[in-house]
Structures are given as structure tokens and as C-alpha cells.
Amino acid sequence: MAYEPLYLAYLIYFNRDRDYFECHEVLEELWLEKQRDPLYKALLQVAVGLYHFRNANVRGGLILLKQSHEVLGRYPAVTLGIDLAKLVREAGAYVARLEAYSDQPFDYYDLTISIVDPVLEEEVRLAAESTPPVLPQRRGPQQPDRPRHRPDGA
């Protein structure tokens, strides 16, 4: 199975770079191409929820991680070549901690999406070679100063 280049970019930005703003950018583009598929939206929301919490927006992080957790829990344990069940568990644990944040604050921590399909793992590895990190990481919307994330510029 060949995976979408935008999905590969999402996994690279999520796991390698921890650049959740770029995760949003690439996966939103794919989500729109896929007729607003709720699976892609929920994966996007995991990244945006982490982005918000990392930037001290506890409420925003909670809302998005909770929404993504509810939707992702409806899909098979292995979906799109990833261990979705693990991501659902970890997002659920994050939600529980964020719900209790005012009484029990905690430091931000990253999540990692576990890739279980060897084909996806290899495609991500190859795509990562030509996907430089966006430095400095963006902290909000900006006009693109480079072509979007498609290698052909489309």
C-alpha cells in the first residue's frame, strides 16, 4: 500500500520534529482532499491539542484531545498503518490528566505515534530524508513563503 505524501509528512512532523503546527497544516490539506474524513480530522486534533497544551492553553488542549479521543476510539486498533489503539489510550490518559489539571498540574509531554506497518515505516523513513524540519517552528498562522507540502507543487 502506498500512503499519501501528506500523511507521511504528518507522521514525520509528529514523531520526528514534534512540530504540531505543521502537522495541522499538512493533515488539514489531506482532510479536505478526503472529503473531510473524520479519521483525518481526529488525527489532526491530536496534534493541535498537544500544540495548545504545550503553549499553556490547557482548555484548548483538553477540548481537542477529548474530541479526537472520542472519534479515534471508533476505529480498528490498527488503522492507516499505525497502532491507533495505543494512541487512543495515550490520548485518553492525557484527557484525564488535563481534566484534573487545576488540582494536579503536570508538565507537558509529547506523544509518539507507533508505526506498525513495515511499508509505512519505510515510506516515512524515505520521505523524512527529503523533509527538512521547519525551523524555527511556527507559532501561529502565516502566509506560506514556500510551496505547500506536495513535491510536485500541486
Coordinates of N, CA and C in Angstrom, one line a residue:
M1 N 0.8 -1.2 0.0 CA 0.0 0.0 0.0 C 0.9 1.2 0.0
A2 N 0.6 2.1 -0.9 CA 1.3 3.4 -0.9 C 0.5 4.4 -0.1
Y3 N 1.2 5.1 0.8 CA 0.5 6.1 1.7 C 0.6 7.5 1.1
E4 N -0.4 8.3 1.4 CA -0.4 9.7 0.9 C 0.8 10.5 1.4
P5 N 1.4 11.2 0.5 CA 2.6 12.0 0.9 C 2.2 13.0 2.1
L6 N 1.0 13.5 2.1 CA 0.7 14.4 3.2 C 0.6 13.7 4.6
Y7 N 0.1 12.4 4.5 CA 0.1 11.6 5.7 C 1.5 11.3 6.2
L8 N 2.4 11.0 5.3 CA 3.8 10.8 5.6 C 4.4 12.0 6.3
A9 N 4.1 13.2 5.7 CA 4.6 14.4 6.3 C 4.1 14.6 7.7
Y10 N 2.8 14.3 7.9 CA 2.2 14.4 9.2 C 3.0 13.6 10.2
L11 N 3.2 12.3 9.9 CA 3.9 11.4 10.8 C 5.3 11.9 11.1
I12 N 6.0 12.4 10.1 CA 7.4 13.0 10.3 C 7.3 14.2 11.2
Y13 N 6.4 15.1 10.9 CA 6.3 16.3 11.8 C 5.9 15.9 13.2
F14 N 5.0 14.9 13.4 CA 4.5 14.5 14.7 C 5.6 13.8 15.5
N15 N 6.2 12.8 14.9 CA 7.2 11.9 15.6 C 8.6 12.5 15.6
R16 N 9.1 12.9 14.5 CA 10.5 13.4 14.5 C 10.6 14.8 15.0
D17 N 9.8 15.7 14.5 CA 10.0 17.1 14.8 C 9.2 17.6 16.0
R18 N 8.1 16.9 16.3 CA 7.2 17.4 17.3 C 6.7 18.8 17.0
D19 N 6.5 19.0 15.7 CA 6.0 20.3 15.1 C 4.5 20.1 14.8
Y20 N 3.7 20.4 15.9 CA 2.3 20.1 15.8 C 1.6 21.1 14.9
F21 N 2.1 22.3 14.7 CA 1.5 23.3 13.8 C 1.6 22.8 12.4
E22 N 2.8 22.3 12.0 CA 3.0 21.7 10.7 C 2.1 20.5 10.5
C23 N 1.9 19.7 11.5 CA 1.0 18.5 11.5 C -0.4 19.0 11.0
H24 N -0.8 20.1 11.7 CA -2.1 20.6 11.3 C -2.2 21.1 9.9
E25 N -1.1 21.7 9.4 CA -1.1 22.3 8.1 C -1.2 21.1 7.0
V26 N -0.4 20.1 7.2 CA -0.4 19.0 6.2 C -1.7 18.2 6.3
L27 N -2.1 17.9 7.5 CA -3.2 17.0 7.6 C -4.6 17.7 7.3
E28 N -4.6 19.0 7.5 CA -5.8 19.7 7.1 C -6.0 19.6 5.6
E29 N -4.9 19.7 4.9 CA -4.9 19.6 3.4 C -5.4 18.3 3.0
L30 N -4.9 17.2 3.6 CA -5.4 15.9 3.3 C -6.8 15.6 3.7
W31 N -7.2 16.1 4.8 CA -8.6 16.0 5.3 C -9.5 16.6 4.3
L32 N -9.2 17.7 3.8 CA -10.1 18.4 2.7 C -10.1 17.5 1.5
E33 N -9.0 17.0 1.1 CA -8.9 16.1 -0.1 C -9.8 14.9 0.1
K34 N -9.8 14.4 1.3 CA -10.6 13.2 1.6 C -12.0 13.4 2.1
Q35 N -12.6 14.5 1.5 CA -14.0 14.9 1.8 C -14.3 14.9 3.3
R36 N -13.3 15.5 4.1 CA -13.5 15.8 5.5 C -13.7 14.5 6.3
D37 N -12.9 13.5 6.0 CA -13.0 12.2 6.7 C -12.7 12.5 8.2
P38 N -13.6 12.0 9.0 CA -13.4 12.2 10.5 C -12.2 11.6 11.1
L39 N -11.6 10.6 10.5 CA -10.4 9.9 10.9 C -9.2 10.9 10.8
Y40 N -9.1 11.6 9.7 CA -8.0 12.5 9.5 C -8.2 13.8 10.4
K41 N -9.4 14.2 10.6 CA -9.7 15.3 11.5 C -9.3 15.0 12.9
A42 N -9.6 13.8 13.3 CA -9.3 13.4 14.7 C -7.7 13.3 14.9
L43 N -7.0 12.8 13.9 CA -5.6 12.7 14.0 C -5.0 14.1 14.0
L44 N -5.6 15.0 13.2 CA -5.2 16.4 13.2 C -5.4 17.0 14.6
Q45 N -6.5 16.7 15.2 CA -6.9 17.2 16.5 C -5.9 16.8 17.6
V46 N -5.4 15.6 17.5 CA -4.4 15.1 18.5 C -3.2 16.1 18.5
A47 N -2.7 16.4 17.3 CA -1.6 17.3 17.1 C -1.9 18.7 17.6
V48 N -3.1 19.2 17.3 CA -3.4 20.6 17.7 C -3.7 20.6 19.2
G49 N -4.2 19.6 19.8 CA -4.4 19.5 21.2 C -3.1 19.6 21.9
L50 N -2.1 18.9 21.4 CA -0.7 18.9 22.0 C -0.1 20.3 21.8
Y51 N -0.3 20.9 20.7 CA 0.2 22.2 20.4 C -0.4 23.2 21.4
H52 N -1.7 23.2 21.6 CA -2.3 24.1 22.6 C -1.7 23.9 24.0
F53 N -1.7 22.7 24.4 CA -1.2 22.4 25.8 C 0.2 22.8 25.9
R54 N 1.1 22.5 24.9 CA 2.5 22.9 25.0 C 2.6 24.4 25.1
N55 N 1.6 25.2 24.6 CA 1.7 26.6 24.6 C 0.8 27.2 25.7
A56 N 0.6 26.4 26.8 CA -0.1 26.8 28.0 C -1.6 27.0 27.9
N57 N -2.2 26.5 26.8 CA -3.6 26.6 26.6 C -4.2 25.3 27.0
V58 N -4.5 25.1 28.3 CA -5.0 23.9 28.9 C -6.3 23.6 28.3
R59 N -7.2 24.5 28.3 CA -8.6 24.3 27.9 C -8.6 23.9 26.4
G60 N -7.9 24.6 25.6 CA -7.8 24.2 24.1 C -7.3 22.8 23.9
G61 N -6.2 22.5 24.7 CA -5.7 21.1 24.6 C -6.7 20.1 25.0
L62 N -7.4 20.3 26.1 CA -8.4 19.4 26.6 C -9.5 19.2 25.6
I63 N -10.0 20.3 25.1 CA -11.1 20.2 24.1 C -10.7 19.3 22.9
L64 N -9.6 19.6 22.3 CA -9.2 18.9 21.1 C -8.8 17.5 21.3
L65 N -8.1 17.2 22.4 CA -7.7 15.9 22.7 C -8.9 15.0 23.1
K66 N -9.9 15.6 23.7 CA -11.1 14.9 24.1 C -11.9 14.5 22.8
Q67 N -12.0 15.5 21.9 CA -12.8 15.2 20.7 C -12.1 14.2 19.9
S68 N -10.8 14.3 19.8 CA -10.0 13.3 19.0 C -10.1 11.9 19.6
H69 N -10.0 11.8 20.9 CA -10.1 10.5 21.6 C -11.4 9.9 21.4
E70 N -12.5 10.6 21.4 CA -13.8 10.0 21.2 C -14.0 9.5 19.8
V71 N -13.5 10.2 18.8 CA -13.6 9.8 17.4 C -12.6 8.6 17.1
L72 N -11.4 8.7 17.5 CA -10.4 7.7 17.2 C -10.8 6.3 17.8
G73 N -11.4 6.4 18.9 CA -11.8 5.1 19.6 C -12.8 4.3 18.8
R74 N -13.4 4.9 17.7 CA -14.4 4.1 16.9 C -13.7 3.3 15.8
Y75 N -12.4 3.5 15.6 CA -11.7 2.8 14.5 C -10.9 1.6 15.0
P76 N -10.6 0.7 14.1 CA -9.9 -0.5 14.4 C -8.5 -0.2 15.1
A77 N -8.0 -1.1 15.9 CA -6.8 -1.0 16.7 C -5.6 -0.6 15.8
V78 N -5.5 -1.2 14.6 CA -4.5 -0.8 13.6 C -5.2 -0.2 12.4
T79 N -5.0 1.1 12.2 CA -5.6 1.8 11.2 C -4.5 2.7 10.5
L80 N -4.5 2.8 9.2 CA -3.6 3.6 8.5 C -2.1 3.3 8.8
G81 N -1.9 2.0 9.1 CA -0.6 1.5 9.4 C 0.0 1.9 10.7
I82 N -0.8 2.5 11.6 CA -0.4 2.9 13.0 C -1.1 2.1 14.0
D83 N -0.5 2.1 15.2 CA -1.2 1.4 16.4 C -2.1 2.5 17.0
L84 N -3.3 2.5 16.4 CA -4.3 3.5 16.8 C -4.8 3.3 18.2
A85 N -4.9 2.0 18.6 CA -5.3 1.7 19.9 C -4.4 2.3 21.0
K86 N -3.1 2.3 20.7 CA -2.1 2.9 21.6 C -2.3 4.4 21.7
L87 N -2.5 5.0 20.5 CA -2.7 6.5 20.5 C -4.0 6.8 21.2
V88 N -5.1 6.0 21.1 CA -6.3 6.3 21.8 C -6.1 6.2 23.3
R89 N -5.4 5.2 23.7 CA -5.2 5.0 25.2 C -4.4 6.2 25.7
E90 N -3.3 6.6 25.0 CA -2.5 7.7 25.4 C -3.2 9.1 25.4
A91 N -4.0 9.3 24.4 CA -4.8 10.5 24.3 C -5.9 10.5 25.4
G92 N -6.5 9.4 25.7 CA -7.4 9.3 26.8 C -6.7 9.6 28.2
A93 N -5.5 9.1 28.4 CA -4.8 9.4 29.6 C -4.5 10.9 29.7
Y94 N -4.1 11.5 28.6 CA -3.9 12.9 28.5 C -5.1 13.7 28.9
V95 N -6.3 13.3 28.3 CA -7.5 13.9 28.6 C -7.8 13.9 30.1
A96 N -7.7 12.7 30.7 CA -7.9 12.6 32.2 C -7.0 13.5 33.0
R97 N -5.8 13.6 32.6 CA -4.9 14.4 33.3 C -5.2 15.9 33.1
L98 N -5.6 16.3 31.9 CA -6.0 17.7 31.7 C -7.3 18.0 32.4
E99 N -8.2 17.1 32.5 CA -9.4 17.4 33.3 C -9.1 17.7 34.7
A100 N -8.1 17.1 35.3 CA -7.7 17.3 36.7 C -6.6 18.3 36.8
Y101 N -6.3 19.0 35.7 CA -5.1 19.9 35.7 C -5.1 21.0 36.8
S102 N -6.3 21.6 37.1 CA -6.3 22.6 38.1 C -5.9 22.1 39.5
D103 N -6.2 20.9 39.8 CA -5.9 20.3 41.1 C -4.5 19.6 41.1
Q104 N -4.2 19.1 39.9 CA -2.9 18.3 39.8 C -2.2 18.7 38.5
P105 N -1.6 19.9 38.5 CA -0.9 20.3 37.3 C 0.3 19.4 36.9
F106 N 0.7 19.3 35.7 CA 1.8 18.5 35.3 C 2.5 19.1 34.1
D107 N 3.7 18.7 33.8 CA 4.4 19.3 32.7 C 4.0 18.6 31.4
Y108 N 4.0 19.4 30.4 CA 3.7 19.0 29.0 C 4.6 17.8 28.7
Y109 N 4.1 16.8 27.9 CA 4.9 15.8 27.4 C 4.4 15.4 26.0
D110 N 5.3 14.9 25.1 CA 4.9 14.6 23.8 C 4.3 13.2 23.7
L111 N 3.6 12.9 22.7 CA 3.1 11.5 22.4 C 3.9 11.1 21.1
T112 N 4.0 9.8 20.9 CA 4.6 9.3 19.7 C 3.6 8.3 19.1
I113 N 3.4 8.5 17.8 CA 2.5 7.6 17.0 C 3.3 6.3 16.6
S114 N 2.9 5.2 17.1 CA 3.7 3.9 16.7 C 3.2 3.4 15.4
I115 N 4.2 3.3 14.5 CA 4.0 2.8 13.2 C 4.2 1.2 13.2
V116 N 3.2 0.5 12.8 CA 3.2 -0.9 12.8 C 3.3 -1.6 11.4
D117 N 3.0 -0.9 10.4 CA 3.1 -1.4 9.0 C 4.5 -1.1 8.5
P118 N 5.3 -2.2 8.2 CA 6.7 -2.0 7.7 C 6.7 -1.2 6.4
V119 N 5.7 -1.3 5.6 CA 5.7 -0.4 4.4 C 5.6 1.0 4.8
L120 N 4.7 1.4 5.7 CA 4.6 2.7 6.1 C 5.9 3.2 6.8
E121 N 6.5 2.4 7.6 CA 7.7 2.7 8.3 C 8.8 3.1 7.2
E122 N 8.9 2.3 6.2 CA 9.9 2.6 5.1 C 9.5 3.8 4.4
E123 N 8.3 4.0 4.1 CA 7.9 5.2 3.3 C 8.1 6.5 4.2
V124 N 7.9 6.4 5.5 CA 8.2 7.6 6.3 C 9.7 7.8 6.4
R125 N 10.5 6.7 6.5 CA 11.9 6.9 6.5 C 12.4 7.6 5.3
L126 N 12.0 7.1 4.1 CA 12.4 7.7 2.8 C 11.9 9.2 2.7
A127 N 10.7 9.4 3.1 CA 10.1 10.8 3.0 C 10.9 11.7 3.9
A128 N 11.3 11.2 5.1 CA 12.0 12.1 6.1 C 13.3 12.6 5.5
E129 N 13.9 11.8 4.6 CA 15.2 12.2 4.1 C 15.0 13.5 3.3
S130 N 13.9 13.8 2.7 CA 13.7 15.0 1.9 C 12.7 16.0 2.5
T131 N 12.4 15.8 3.8 CA 11.5 16.6 4.5 C 12.3 17.3 5.7
P132 N 12.8 18.5 5.4 CA 13.6 19.2 6.4 C 12.6 19.7 7.5
P133 N 13.1 19.8 8.7 CA 12.3 20.4 9.8 C 12.0 21.9 9.4
V134 N 10.8 22.4 9.8 CA 10.5 23.8 9.7 C 11.1 24.5 10.9
L135 N 12.2 25.3 10.6 CA 12.8 26.0 11.7 C 12.9 27.4 11.4
P136 N 12.6 28.3 12.4 CA 12.0 27.9 13.6 C 10.6 27.4 13.5
Q137 N 10.1 26.6 14.4 CA 8.7 26.2 14.3 C 7.8 27.4 14.4
R138 N 6.7 27.3 13.6 CA 5.8 28.4 13.6 C 4.9 28.3 14.8
R139 N 4.5 29.5 15.3 CA 3.6 29.5 16.5 C 2.2 30.0 16.2
G140 N 1.9 30.2 14.9 CA 0.6 30.6 14.5 C 0.5 30.7 13.0
P141 N -0.7 31.0 12.5 CA -0.8 31.0 11.0 C 0.0 32.1 10.4
Q142 N 0.6 31.8 9.2 CA 1.4 32.7 8.4 C 1.1 32.4 6.9
Q143 N 1.4 33.4 6.1 CA 1.3 33.2 4.7 C 2.5 32.2 4.3
P144 N 2.2 31.2 3.5 CA 3.3 30.3 3.1 C 4.4 31.1 2.3
D145 N 5.7 30.9 2.7 CA 6.8 31.5 2.0 C 7.5 30.5 1.1
R146 N 6.8 29.3 1.0 CA 7.4 28.2 0.2 C 6.2 27.4 -0.4
P147 N 6.5 26.6 -1.4 CA 5.4 25.8 -1.9 C 4.8 24.9 -0.8
R148 N 3.5 24.6 -1.0 CA 2.9 23.7 0.0 C 3.7 22.4 0.1
H149 N 3.1 21.4 0.7 CA 3.8 20.2 1.0 C 3.9 19.1 -0.1
R150 N 3.4 19.4 -1.2 CA 3.4 18.5 -2.3 C 4.7 18.6 -3.1
P151 N 5.4 17.5 -3.4 CA 6.7 17.6 -4.1 C 6.5 18.2 -5.5
D152 N 5.3 17.9 -6.1 CA 5.1 18.4 -7.5 C 4.5 19.9 -7.5
G153 N 4.4 20.5 -6.3 CA 3.9 21.9 -6.2 C 2.4 22.0 -6.4
A154 N 1.7 20.9 -6.6 CA 0.2 21.0 -6.8 C -0.5 21.3 -5.6

